[in-house]
Amino acid sequence: MGASLLAALVASVLLAAIARRCDVSAPLALVVAGLAGSAIPGFDDVHLEPKLVLFVILPPLLWSAGLESSYVALRRNFRTIGMLAVGLPLATTFVVGIVAFHTVPELTIAAALTLGAIVAPPDAVSATAIGRRLGLPRRTMTLLGGESLLNDATALTAYKVALAAAIGTAATWNTALGTFALAAVGGVVVGGVIGMITDFIRTRLDDPLVESAVGLVAPFFIYLVAEEIHGSGVIAVVVAALLLGQRETHASYATRLQDKAVWKALQLVLESFAFLLIGLQLPKVVRELHGISAATLAISSAAVLTAVIAVRVIWVYAFAYVPRLLFPKTRARDEEPTRAQVFIVAWAGMRGVVSLAAAFAVPATTLSGDIFPGRPQLVFLTFVVVVGTLLLHGLTLPWFIRVLGAQGNEAHSDAIATAAAQDKAARAAAERLDELLAEQPAGGDVPERAADVLRAWNTRRRNAAWERLGRDDEDIGESPTSAFRRLRLEMLAAERETFIAERDAGHIDDEVLRTVLHGLDLEEATLNRD
């Protein structure tokens, strides 16, 4: 089992690399590869362990998404995100539970609601990946990203309540509301407190390597602590990540560079592994269906999958337009979304590995020792919803984005804002240089030549954004800034080749080479950022 998991991990990263190289949706490709790979001997015993997903894969993915999220944008769209992340999962739990109860004879109402909670949270990783690649508007990406940060908490809390009723634990409306309140409040408190402690520790270490290491283990610790006090680990990780994301401007440049590289790589590994695991679960799911009518499975699968998709579409359209029709203040306050944007949000309902983990975590028996009602069908229907939505939405969403013209047009406005900010920053830098030069005594430590070089460098950065604005080298020829960048990059390449040759000749060792290459890499990163 351990060797199979390791092989699956390696295969998932290689397949993700191929998918990125071919510019196709990596989540979709990995699920299909997993379905095909489940027939290969050795991979048919790779089982999805719920604790592996919930305690190892989920926290760092939430943390990475939270660090990249904009607190300002989330606050600006709080009402809409709240309806998607709280209201929609609860509505999906109820509707899918009723549909499953009437189409799967073995399910009790509590077990059916458990299924509804399991398939309620969409996995927005794949949707945001597609949207980012195809250029969805920033507000649409904010809604999808904000929903993905919080909907797992809502659905998993509803899952706990429904599962408690299904296995025989006493459950009332008061206990259900208490569970929700404890999960929300506990998650916020744990995330806020440990997030601030983590930030306090990192800002006083002054060691980029250790700072990144602390940030790497923080989501696991925060999730575990929140779950131990029966709070929401999801909310706790998200709150802490948003807090540290806002504070990252206080970190050193080396810490920011290292954090970005570490989290991008880890995110790719975990996402790839998770989606491959989904496809590899087919043999296990099918084996548990022995003796169950194929006709019943087909009818219930179609009904549940249709309900999952329909609830999201109806919910999104209703809350996009009905409040605007009923409340004039809403019309005046909120910008009206385009029809294309509303449809894309409604159609981006792909489910993921969290749903499968929750399904596999359903116990085989109740507290009384009886077999859990309809557990094989529950797991199978979850698998159908996850794979069905990934394939259906994953294959059609890029096409809809292109056909409906749902791409964003923020590039020009972003360029103007960037150029204006760069101009203002360059003026401040020039003023600060003049102040420093004025403070030094005559014949001080700063030669006039050095001051001229600094002024020229600052002027180049000030002009760079304006030169790029709405034009490129094909329109206006090579600008002075572009020429400077091209020549300096060629010089850096020559320096790099020389240092490597000196290492190969034995004149310097690898430690020296890594040090000088790091400096060249930082300068090249600066040039490419311009």
Short mmCIF file of C-alpha atoms in Angstrom, two decimals:
data_model
loop_
_atom_site.label_atom_id
_atom_site.label_comp_id
_atom_site.label_asym_id
_atom_site.label_seq_id
_atom_site.Cartn_x
_atom_site.Cartn_y
_atom_site.Cartn_z
CA MET A 1 0.00 0.00 0.00
CA GLY A 2 2.81 2.42 0.89
CA ALA A 3 4.68 1.67 -2.33
CA SER A 4 1.48 2.11 -4.35
CA LEU A 5 0.79 5.48 -2.74
CA LEU A 6 4.33 6.62 -3.48
CA ALA A 7 4.01 5.46 -7.09
CA ALA A 8 0.68 7.29 -7.38
CA LEU A 9 2.26 10.46 -5.99
CA VAL A 10 5.11 10.35 -8.51
CA ALA A 11 2.76 9.54 -11.37
CA SER A 12 0.40 12.39 -10.43
CA VAL A 13 3.18 14.99 -10.58
CA LEU A 14 4.45 13.67 -13.92
CA LEU A 15 0.93 13.66 -15.39
CA ALA A 16 0.31 17.19 -14.09
CA ALA A 17 3.53 18.34 -15.77
CA ILE A 18 2.42 16.80 -19.07
CA ALA A 19 -1.04 18.39 -18.77
CA ARG A 20 0.47 21.82 -18.09
CA ARG A 21 2.84 21.35 -21.01
CA CYS A 22 -0.07 20.50 -23.31
CA ASP A 23 -2.20 23.36 -21.88
CA VAL A 24 -5.07 21.12 -20.77
CA SER A 25 -6.95 21.05 -17.47
CA ALA A 26 -4.71 19.13 -15.06
CA PRO A 27 -7.54 18.13 -12.65
CA LEU A 28 -9.60 16.69 -15.50
CA ALA A 29 -6.64 14.88 -17.04
CA LEU A 30 -5.64 13.39 -13.68
CA VAL A 31 -9.11 12.09 -12.92
CA VAL A 32 -9.32 10.42 -16.33
CA ALA A 33 -5.83 8.99 -15.86
CA GLY A 34 -6.86 7.69 -12.45
CA LEU A 35 -9.92 5.97 -13.90
CA ALA A 36 -7.73 4.30 -16.51
CA GLY A 37 -4.96 3.51 -14.02
CA SER A 38 -7.36 1.80 -11.62
CA ALA A 39 -7.27 -1.23 -13.95
CA ILE A 40 -3.48 -1.54 -13.66
CA PRO A 41 -2.34 -4.22 -11.17
CA GLY A 42 -0.82 -2.61 -8.11
CA PHE A 43 -2.85 0.58 -8.39
CA ASP A 44 -6.19 -1.07 -7.64
CA ASP A 45 -5.26 -1.21 -3.94
CA VAL A 46 -4.62 2.53 -3.59
CA HIS A 47 -7.38 3.55 -1.21
CA LEU A 48 -8.34 7.07 -0.28
CA GLU A 49 -7.88 7.42 3.47
CA PRO A 50 -10.23 10.11 4.87
CA LYS A 51 -7.71 11.28 7.47
CA LEU A 52 -5.04 11.63 4.79
CA VAL A 53 -7.28 14.03 2.88
CA LEU A 54 -8.73 15.97 5.80
CA PHE A 55 -5.55 16.31 7.90
CA VAL A 56 -2.75 16.21 5.31
CA ILE A 57 -4.01 17.37 1.90
CA LEU A 58 -6.77 19.85 2.79
CA PRO A 59 -5.00 22.19 5.30
CA PRO A 60 -2.07 23.23 3.07
CA LEU A 61 -4.34 23.71 0.05
CA LEU A 62 -6.62 25.97 2.10
CA TRP A 63 -3.59 27.79 3.47
CA SER A 64 -2.12 28.41 0.03
CA ALA A 65 -5.45 29.67 -1.31
CA GLY A 66 -5.90 31.92 1.72
CA LEU A 67 -2.44 33.46 1.34
CA GLU A 68 -3.23 34.35 -2.28
CA SER A 69 -6.71 35.73 -1.52
CA SER A 70 -7.49 39.40 -1.16
CA TYR A 71 -9.08 40.24 2.17
CA VAL A 72 -10.32 43.52 0.71
CA ALA A 73 -11.98 41.78 -2.23
CA LEU A 74 -13.52 39.11 0.02
CA ARG A 75 -14.95 41.76 2.35
CA ARG A 76 -16.33 43.71 -0.60
CA ASN A 77 -18.17 40.61 -1.86
CA PHE A 78 -19.03 39.24 1.59
CA ARG A 79 -22.81 38.89 1.01
CA THR A 80 -22.47 37.03 -2.27
CA ILE A 81 -19.70 34.77 -0.98
CA GLY A 82 -21.74 34.08 2.15
CA MET A 83 -24.72 32.91 0.10
CA LEU A 84 -22.44 30.66 -1.97
CA ALA A 85 -20.36 29.31 0.90
CA VAL A 86 -23.05 28.96 3.58
CA GLY A 87 -26.51 29.11 2.05
CA LEU A 88 -25.83 27.02 -1.05
CA PRO A 89 -24.23 24.02 0.74
CA LEU A 90 -27.14 23.89 3.19
CA ALA A 91 -29.68 24.09 0.36
CA THR A 92 -27.80 21.37 -1.54
CA THR A 93 -27.74 19.17 1.57
CA PHE A 94 -31.51 19.41 1.96
CA VAL A 95 -32.52 19.02 -1.71
CA VAL A 96 -30.11 16.19 -2.51
CA GLY A 97 -31.08 14.47 0.73
CA ILE A 98 -34.76 14.50 -0.23
CA VAL A 99 -34.02 13.28 -3.77
CA ALA A 100 -31.75 10.47 -2.51
CA PHE A 101 -34.30 9.42 0.13
CA HIS A 102 -36.94 8.91 -2.57
CA THR A 103 -34.68 7.19 -5.12
CA VAL A 104 -32.54 4.92 -2.91
CA PRO A 105 -34.80 2.62 -0.84
CA GLU A 106 -32.02 1.62 1.59
CA LEU A 107 -31.30 5.18 2.76
CA THR A 108 -33.00 6.59 5.82
CA ILE A 109 -33.73 10.31 5.83
CA ALA A 110 -30.68 10.93 8.08
CA ALA A 111 -28.42 8.86 5.80
CA ALA A 112 -29.80 10.67 2.75
CA LEU A 113 -29.06 14.06 4.34
CA THR A 114 -25.58 12.77 5.10
CA LEU A 115 -25.14 12.13 1.37
CA GLY A 116 -26.46 15.62 0.64
CA ALA A 117 -23.87 17.17 2.97
CA ILE A 118 -21.11 15.05 1.46
CA VAL A 119 -21.70 16.26 -2.11
CA ALA A 120 -22.60 19.83 -1.12
CA PRO A 121 -19.17 21.56 -1.27
CA PRO A 122 -17.81 22.26 -4.78
CA ASP A 123 -14.09 21.95 -5.27
CA ALA A 124 -13.18 25.31 -6.76
CA VAL A 125 -9.52 24.37 -7.29
CA SER A 126 -10.25 23.05 -10.77
CA ALA A 127 -12.70 25.84 -11.59
CA THR A 128 -10.32 28.60 -10.53
CA ALA A 129 -7.47 26.89 -12.38
CA ILE A 130 -9.51 26.94 -15.59
CA GLY A 131 -10.72 30.47 -14.95
CA ARG A 132 -7.21 31.79 -14.27
CA ARG A 133 -5.88 30.15 -17.43
CA LEU A 134 -8.68 31.59 -19.59
CA GLY A 135 -8.78 35.01 -17.95
CA LEU A 136 -12.05 35.16 -16.01
CA PRO A 137 -12.91 38.58 -14.52
CA ARG A 138 -11.36 39.25 -11.12
CA ARG A 139 -14.73 39.47 -9.35
CA THR A 140 -15.75 36.06 -10.70
CA MET A 141 -12.45 34.60 -9.52
CA THR A 142 -12.97 36.24 -6.12
CA LEU A 143 -16.41 34.65 -5.78
CA LEU A 144 -15.18 31.18 -6.76
CA GLY A 145 -12.10 31.45 -4.56
CA GLY A 146 -14.00 32.84 -1.58
CA GLU A 147 -16.61 30.12 -1.89
CA SER A 148 -13.95 27.40 -1.94
CA LEU A 149 -12.35 28.79 1.21
CA LEU A 150 -15.48 28.49 3.35
CA ASN A 151 -17.94 26.03 1.83
CA ASP A 152 -16.06 22.99 3.16
CA ALA A 153 -16.62 24.24 6.71
CA THR A 154 -20.37 24.55 6.16
CA ALA A 155 -20.73 21.19 4.45
CA LEU A 156 -18.52 19.27 6.88
CA THR A 157 -20.40 20.70 9.86
CA ALA A 158 -23.73 19.71 8.28
CA TYR A 159 -22.17 16.30 7.61
CA LYS A 160 -21.31 15.86 11.31
CA VAL A 161 -24.87 16.65 12.35
CA ALA A 162 -26.53 14.39 9.76
CA LEU A 163 -24.08 11.55 10.40
CA ALA A 164 -24.70 11.75 14.15
CA ALA A 165 -28.42 11.29 13.51
CA ALA A 166 -27.80 8.45 11.06
CA ILE A 167 -25.64 6.37 13.41
CA GLY A 168 -27.95 6.85 16.38
CA THR A 169 -26.48 9.75 18.33
CA ALA A 170 -29.22 11.96 19.72
CA ALA A 171 -29.54 15.06 17.55
CA THR A 172 -31.93 17.97 17.94
CA TRP A 173 -32.19 21.40 16.39
CA ASN A 174 -30.48 22.84 19.46
CA THR A 175 -27.53 20.47 19.21
CA ALA A 176 -27.29 21.09 15.46
CA LEU A 177 -27.21 24.87 15.92
CA GLY A 178 -24.75 24.46 18.77
CA THR A 179 -22.46 22.39 16.56
CA PHE A 180 -22.56 25.07 13.87
CA ALA A 181 -21.88 27.85 16.37
CA LEU A 182 -19.00 25.99 18.03
CA ALA A 183 -17.46 25.17 14.65
CA ALA A 184 -17.64 28.77 13.44
CA VAL A 185 -16.61 30.53 16.65
CA GLY A 186 -13.96 27.97 17.54
CA GLY A 187 -12.48 28.12 14.05
CA VAL A 188 -12.31 31.93 14.02
CA VAL A 189 -10.77 32.11 17.51
CA VAL A 190 -8.17 29.40 16.89
CA GLY A 191 -7.28 30.78 13.47
CA GLY A 192 -7.01 34.35 14.73
CA VAL A 193 -4.98 33.57 17.84
CA ILE A 194 -2.54 31.07 16.32
CA GLY A 195 -2.31 33.17 13.17
CA MET A 196 -1.16 36.19 15.19
CA ILE A 197 1.27 34.02 17.18
CA THR A 198 2.68 32.59 13.96
CA ASP A 199 3.13 36.07 12.51
CA PHE A 200 4.80 37.26 15.74
CA ILE A 201 7.26 34.36 15.62
CA ARG A 202 8.06 34.72 11.91
CA THR A 203 8.68 38.46 12.04
CA ARG A 204 11.27 38.02 14.81
CA LEU A 205 13.23 35.11 13.37
CA ASP A 206 15.05 37.08 10.65
CA ASP A 207 15.82 33.78 8.94
CA PRO A 208 13.96 33.17 5.64
CA LEU A 209 14.52 29.42 5.72
CA VAL A 210 13.13 29.00 9.23
CA GLU A 211 10.29 31.46 8.52
CA SER A 212 9.20 29.34 5.54
CA ALA A 213 9.47 26.19 7.63
CA VAL A 214 7.22 27.69 10.32
CA GLY A 215 4.71 28.71 7.67
CA LEU A 216 4.85 25.22 6.20
CA VAL A 217 3.83 23.42 9.41
CA ALA A 218 1.40 26.11 10.62
CA PRO A 219 -1.71 24.95 8.67
CA PHE A 220 -1.42 21.39 9.97
CA PHE A 221 -1.07 22.57 13.57
CA ILE A 222 -3.92 25.08 13.29
CA TYR A 223 -6.27 22.54 11.69
CA LEU A 224 -5.48 19.92 14.35
CA VAL A 225 -5.99 22.32 17.27
CA ALA A 226 -9.31 23.57 15.90
CA GLU A 227 -10.60 20.04 15.33
CA GLU A 228 -9.51 18.95 18.81
CA ILE A 229 -11.77 21.59 20.41
CA HIS A 230 -14.58 20.66 17.96
CA GLY A 231 -14.14 23.88 16.01
CA SER A 232 -13.87 24.09 12.25
CA GLY A 233 -10.34 23.37 11.11
CA VAL A 234 -11.23 24.76 7.70
CA ILE A 235 -12.30 28.14 9.10
CA ALA A 236 -9.29 28.26 11.40
CA VAL A 237 -6.80 27.68 8.58
CA VAL A 238 -8.55 30.18 6.30
CA VAL A 239 -8.64 32.92 8.98
CA ALA A 240 -4.96 32.44 9.82
CA ALA A 241 -3.95 32.36 6.15
CA LEU A 242 -5.85 35.57 5.38
CA LEU A 243 -4.19 37.24 8.37
CA LEU A 244 -0.68 36.20 7.33
CA GLY A 245 -1.42 37.02 3.69
CA GLN A 246 -2.16 40.62 4.71
CA ARG A 247 1.02 40.72 6.79
CA GLU A 248 3.39 39.28 4.19
CA THR A 249 4.38 42.79 3.13
CA HIS A 250 6.26 43.04 6.44
CA ALA A 251 8.41 40.02 5.62
CA SER A 252 11.79 40.24 3.90
CA TYR A 253 12.08 39.90 0.15
CA ALA A 254 13.93 36.59 0.58
CA THR A 255 11.10 35.17 2.70
CA ARG A 256 8.47 36.21 0.16
CA LEU A 257 10.43 34.69 -2.73
CA GLN A 258 10.97 31.46 -0.85
CA ASP A 259 7.39 31.21 0.42
CA LYS A 260 5.99 31.67 -3.06
CA ALA A 261 8.21 28.97 -4.55
CA VAL A 262 7.53 26.51 -1.71
CA TRP A 263 3.76 26.91 -1.75
CA LYS A 264 3.43 26.82 -5.54
CA ALA A 265 5.34 23.53 -5.67
CA LEU A 266 3.48 22.00 -2.72
CA GLN A 267 0.13 23.08 -4.14
CA LEU A 268 0.90 21.38 -7.45
CA VAL A 269 1.94 18.13 -5.74
CA LEU A 270 -1.08 17.91 -3.41
CA GLU A 271 -3.67 18.92 -6.01
CA SER A 272 -2.28 16.44 -8.53
CA PHE A 273 -2.21 13.63 -5.97
CA ALA A 274 -5.75 14.37 -4.81
CA PHE A 275 -7.31 14.31 -8.28
CA LEU A 276 -5.45 11.14 -9.28
CA LEU A 277 -6.70 9.48 -6.08
CA ILE A 278 -10.28 10.26 -7.12
CA GLY A 279 -9.99 8.22 -10.31
CA LEU A 280 -8.17 5.37 -8.60
CA GLN A 281 -11.11 4.70 -6.23
CA LEU A 282 -13.27 3.09 -8.95
CA PRO A 283 -12.47 -0.58 -8.14
CA LYS A 284 -13.15 -0.17 -4.42
CA VAL A 285 -16.43 1.64 -5.06
CA VAL A 286 -17.64 -0.99 -7.56
CA ARG A 287 -16.73 -3.94 -5.29
CA GLU A 288 -19.02 -2.65 -2.56
CA LEU A 289 -22.05 -2.68 -4.92
CA HIS A 290 -22.38 -6.45 -5.11
CA GLY A 291 -26.02 -7.52 -5.35
CA ILE A 292 -27.48 -4.06 -5.95
CA SER A 293 -29.74 -3.55 -8.99
CA ALA A 294 -28.09 -1.73 -11.90
CA ALA A 295 -31.40 -0.07 -12.78
CA THR A 296 -31.74 1.37 -9.28
CA LEU A 297 -28.18 2.65 -9.38
CA ALA A 298 -28.71 4.28 -12.78
CA ILE A 299 -31.92 6.03 -11.72
CA SER A 300 -30.53 7.23 -8.39
CA SER A 301 -27.26 8.37 -9.99
CA ALA A 302 -29.05 10.43 -12.63
CA ALA A 303 -31.42 11.91 -10.04
CA VAL A 304 -28.73 12.87 -7.53
CA LEU A 305 -26.34 14.27 -10.14
CA THR A 306 -29.13 16.30 -11.71
CA ALA A 307 -30.19 17.61 -8.31
CA VAL A 308 -26.64 18.68 -7.43
CA ILE A 309 -26.28 20.63 -10.69
CA ALA A 310 -29.81 22.08 -10.68
CA VAL A 311 -29.65 23.38 -7.10
CA ARG A 312 -26.51 25.37 -7.83
CA VAL A 313 -27.85 26.84 -11.08
CA ILE A 314 -31.17 27.85 -9.53
CA TRP A 315 -29.54 29.22 -6.38
CA VAL A 316 -26.97 31.33 -8.22
CA TYR A 317 -29.51 32.81 -10.65
CA ALA A 318 -32.02 33.47 -7.89
CA PHE A 319 -29.59 35.38 -5.68
CA ALA A 320 -28.01 37.18 -8.62
CA TYR A 321 -31.27 38.76 -9.80
CA VAL A 322 -34.11 38.44 -7.25
CA PRO A 323 -32.58 40.77 -4.60
CA ARG A 324 -31.98 43.38 -7.30
CA LEU A 325 -35.64 43.21 -8.31
CA LEU A 326 -36.96 43.44 -4.75
CA PHE A 327 -34.57 45.91 -3.10
CA PRO A 328 -33.67 49.26 -4.73
CA LYS A 329 -30.73 49.70 -2.33
CA THR A 330 -29.18 46.51 -3.67
CA ARG A 331 -29.47 47.80 -7.23
CA ALA A 332 -27.85 51.08 -6.25
CA ARG A 333 -25.07 49.50 -4.17
CA ASP A 334 -24.00 46.49 -6.21
CA GLU A 335 -22.88 46.43 -9.81
CA GLU A 336 -25.12 44.26 -11.96
CA PRO A 337 -23.31 41.09 -13.05
CA THR A 338 -23.26 40.13 -16.69
CA ARG A 339 -25.25 37.13 -17.83
CA ALA A 340 -22.06 35.36 -18.82
CA GLN A 341 -20.51 35.83 -15.37
CA VAL A 342 -23.64 34.54 -13.61
CA PHE A 343 -23.72 31.46 -15.82
CA ILE A 344 -20.03 30.70 -15.29
CA VAL A 345 -20.42 30.86 -11.48
CA ALA A 346 -23.51 28.67 -11.70
CA TRP A 347 -21.74 26.13 -13.90
CA ALA A 348 -18.49 25.98 -11.89
CA GLY A 349 -19.79 23.34 -9.48
CA MET A 350 -17.16 20.62 -9.74
CA ARG A 351 -16.87 18.39 -6.68
CA GLY A 352 -13.57 17.04 -5.42
CA VAL A 353 -11.61 14.88 -3.07
CA VAL A 354 -13.13 16.29 0.14
CA SER A 355 -16.50 14.80 -0.80
CA LEU A 356 -14.98 11.36 -1.40
CA ALA A 357 -13.05 11.52 1.86
CA ALA A 358 -16.22 12.31 3.78
CA ALA A 359 -18.05 9.43 2.06
CA PHE A 360 -15.33 6.90 2.89
CA ALA A 361 -15.33 8.16 6.49
CA VAL A 362 -18.95 7.05 6.98
CA PRO A 363 -18.79 4.10 9.42
CA ALA A 364 -19.84 0.62 8.35
CA THR A 365 -22.19 0.22 11.34
CA THR A 366 -24.37 2.38 13.58
CA LEU A 367 -24.03 2.65 17.35
CA SER A 368 -26.50 -0.19 17.77
CA GLY A 369 -24.30 -2.52 15.70
CA ASP A 370 -26.57 -2.54 12.64
CA ILE A 371 -25.16 -2.01 9.15
CA PHE A 372 -25.15 1.66 8.16
CA PRO A 373 -28.21 2.07 5.92
CA GLY A 374 -27.28 2.22 2.24
CA ARG A 375 -23.56 2.89 2.75
CA PRO A 376 -22.43 1.24 -0.55
CA GLN A 377 -24.95 3.33 -2.51
CA LEU A 378 -23.91 6.46 -0.60
CA VAL A 379 -20.25 5.99 -1.52
CA PHE A 380 -21.10 5.12 -5.14
CA LEU A 381 -23.38 8.13 -5.57
CA THR A 382 -20.66 10.39 -4.16
CA PHE A 383 -18.21 8.94 -6.68
CA VAL A 384 -20.71 9.51 -9.49
CA VAL A 385 -21.24 13.15 -8.47
CA VAL A 386 -17.52 13.86 -8.12
CA VAL A 387 -16.46 12.26 -11.38
CA GLY A 388 -19.59 13.36 -13.23
CA THR A 389 -19.23 17.04 -12.32
CA LEU A 390 -15.47 17.02 -12.98
CA LEU A 391 -15.98 15.55 -16.44
CA LEU A 392 -19.12 17.50 -17.37
CA HIS A 393 -18.08 20.91 -16.08
CA GLY A 394 -14.39 20.39 -16.73
CA LEU A 395 -14.97 19.62 -20.41
CA THR A 396 -17.57 22.32 -21.03
CA LEU A 397 -16.51 25.22 -18.81
CA PRO A 398 -13.59 26.37 -21.00
CA TRP A 399 -15.86 26.25 -24.05
CA PHE A 400 -18.58 28.29 -22.32
CA ILE A 401 -16.04 30.87 -21.16
CA ARG A 402 -14.84 31.39 -24.72
CA VAL A 403 -18.24 31.29 -26.40
CA LEU A 404 -19.93 33.62 -23.90
CA GLY A 405 -17.01 36.02 -23.90
CA ALA A 406 -16.71 35.83 -20.12
CA GLN A 407 -13.05 36.81 -20.04
CA GLY A 408 -12.14 39.82 -17.95
CA ASN A 409 -10.92 43.14 -19.33
CA GLU A 410 -8.92 44.29 -16.32
CA ALA A 411 -5.56 44.16 -18.13
CA HIS A 412 -5.70 47.75 -19.40
CA SER A 413 -6.99 49.26 -16.16
CA ASP A 414 -4.41 47.26 -14.21
CA ALA A 415 -1.66 48.56 -16.48
CA ILE A 416 -2.79 52.16 -15.93
CA ALA A 417 -2.97 51.70 -12.16
CA THR A 418 0.42 49.98 -12.10
CA ALA A 419 2.04 52.71 -14.19
CA ALA A 420 0.61 55.46 -11.97
CA ALA A 421 1.73 53.68 -8.81
CA GLN A 422 5.19 53.02 -10.28
CA ASP A 423 5.49 56.69 -11.25
CA LYS A 424 4.58 57.79 -7.73
CA ALA A 425 6.95 55.27 -6.16
CA ALA A 426 9.80 56.37 -8.42
CA ARG A 427 9.23 60.01 -7.46
CA ALA A 428 9.37 59.06 -3.77
CA ALA A 429 12.57 57.09 -4.38
CA ALA A 430 14.14 60.08 -6.19
CA GLU A 431 13.20 62.43 -3.37
CA ARG A 432 14.68 60.06 -0.81
CA LEU A 433 17.92 59.85 -2.81
CA ASP A 434 18.16 63.64 -2.96
CA GLU A 435 17.59 63.84 0.81
CA LEU A 436 20.35 61.32 1.49
CA LEU A 437 22.78 63.10 -0.82
CA ALA A 438 21.97 66.44 0.78
CA GLU A 439 22.60 65.05 4.26
CA GLN A 440 26.11 63.81 3.51
CA PRO A 441 29.03 66.24 3.95
CA ALA A 442 30.95 67.60 0.97
CA GLY A 443 33.15 64.91 -0.50
CA GLY A 444 31.14 62.25 1.34
CA ASP A 445 31.02 58.49 0.80
CA VAL A 446 28.66 58.52 -2.21
CA PRO A 447 30.47 59.40 -5.46
CA GLU A 448 28.57 61.50 -7.97
CA ARG A 449 28.88 58.68 -10.49
CA ALA A 450 27.03 56.32 -8.14
CA ALA A 451 24.29 58.90 -7.67
CA ASP A 452 23.94 59.27 -11.46
CA VAL A 453 23.63 55.51 -11.88
CA LEU A 454 20.92 55.38 -9.20
CA ARG A 455 19.02 58.25 -10.83
CA ALA A 456 19.21 56.55 -14.23
CA TRP A 457 18.02 53.24 -12.76
CA ASN A 458 15.11 54.96 -11.03
CA THR A 459 14.14 56.81 -14.21
CA ARG A 460 14.20 53.57 -16.18
CA ARG A 461 11.83 51.90 -13.72
CA ARG A 462 9.57 54.96 -13.75
CA ASN A 463 9.32 54.93 -17.54
CA ALA A 464 9.00 51.16 -17.93
CA ALA A 465 5.31 50.89 -16.98
CA TRP A 466 4.30 53.82 -19.18
CA GLU A 467 6.23 52.42 -22.15
CA ARG A 468 4.35 49.12 -21.86
CA LEU A 469 0.93 50.70 -21.45
CA GLY A 470 -1.27 49.53 -24.30
CA ARG A 471 1.68 49.00 -26.62
CA ASP A 472 4.33 46.41 -27.31
CA ASP A 473 7.65 46.23 -29.11
CA GLU A 474 5.98 45.29 -32.40
CA ASP A 475 4.01 48.56 -32.37
CA ILE A 476 6.70 51.04 -31.37
CA GLY A 477 9.95 49.17 -31.84
CA GLU A 478 12.29 48.35 -29.01
CA SER A 479 12.03 50.93 -26.24
CA PRO A 480 15.07 52.05 -24.23
CA THR A 481 13.83 50.02 -21.27
CA SER A 482 13.38 46.91 -23.41
CA ALA A 483 16.86 47.36 -24.86
CA PHE A 484 18.32 47.76 -21.37
CA ARG A 485 16.55 44.61 -20.20
CA ARG A 486 17.61 42.57 -23.23
CA LEU A 487 21.26 43.61 -22.99
CA ARG A 488 21.44 43.12 -19.23
CA LEU A 489 19.86 39.66 -19.49
CA GLU A 490 22.47 38.69 -22.09
CA MET A 491 25.18 39.96 -19.75
CA LEU A 492 23.73 37.94 -16.88
CA ALA A 493 23.67 34.82 -19.07
CA ALA A 494 27.34 35.34 -19.91
CA GLU A 495 28.21 35.80 -16.23
CA ARG A 496 26.29 32.65 -15.34
CA GLU A 497 28.07 30.58 -17.99
CA THR A 498 31.45 31.87 -16.79
CA PHE A 499 30.75 30.99 -13.16
CA ILE A 500 29.61 27.49 -14.16
CA ALA A 501 32.74 27.01 -16.28
CA GLU A 502 34.89 28.11 -13.35
CA ARG A 503 33.17 25.54 -11.15
CA ASP A 504 33.62 22.82 -13.76
CA ALA A 505 37.32 23.73 -14.02
CA GLY A 506 37.69 23.38 -10.25
CA HIS A 507 38.50 27.04 -9.62
CA ILE A 508 35.47 27.57 -7.36
CA ASP A 509 33.36 25.05 -5.47
CA ASP A 510 29.62 24.48 -5.58
CA GLU A 511 28.98 26.53 -2.45
CA VAL A 512 30.49 29.62 -4.07
CA LEU A 513 28.63 28.91 -7.31
CA ARG A 514 25.26 28.67 -5.57
CA THR A 515 25.89 31.96 -3.76
CA VAL A 516 26.74 33.94 -6.89
CA LEU A 517 23.98 32.31 -8.94
CA HIS A 518 21.45 33.31 -6.29
CA GLY A 519 22.48 36.94 -6.71
CA LEU A 520 22.20 36.68 -10.50
CA ASP A 521 18.80 35.00 -10.19
CA LEU A 522 17.48 37.80 -8.00
CA GLU A 523 18.64 40.43 -10.48
CA GLU A 524 17.10 38.49 -13.38
CA ALA A 525 13.85 38.21 -11.44
CA THR A 526 13.86 41.98 -10.99
CA LEU A 527 14.45 42.56 -14.70
CA ASN A 528 11.69 40.15 -15.72
CA ARG A 529 9.28 41.75 -13.23
CA ASP A 530 9.81 45.08 -14.98
#
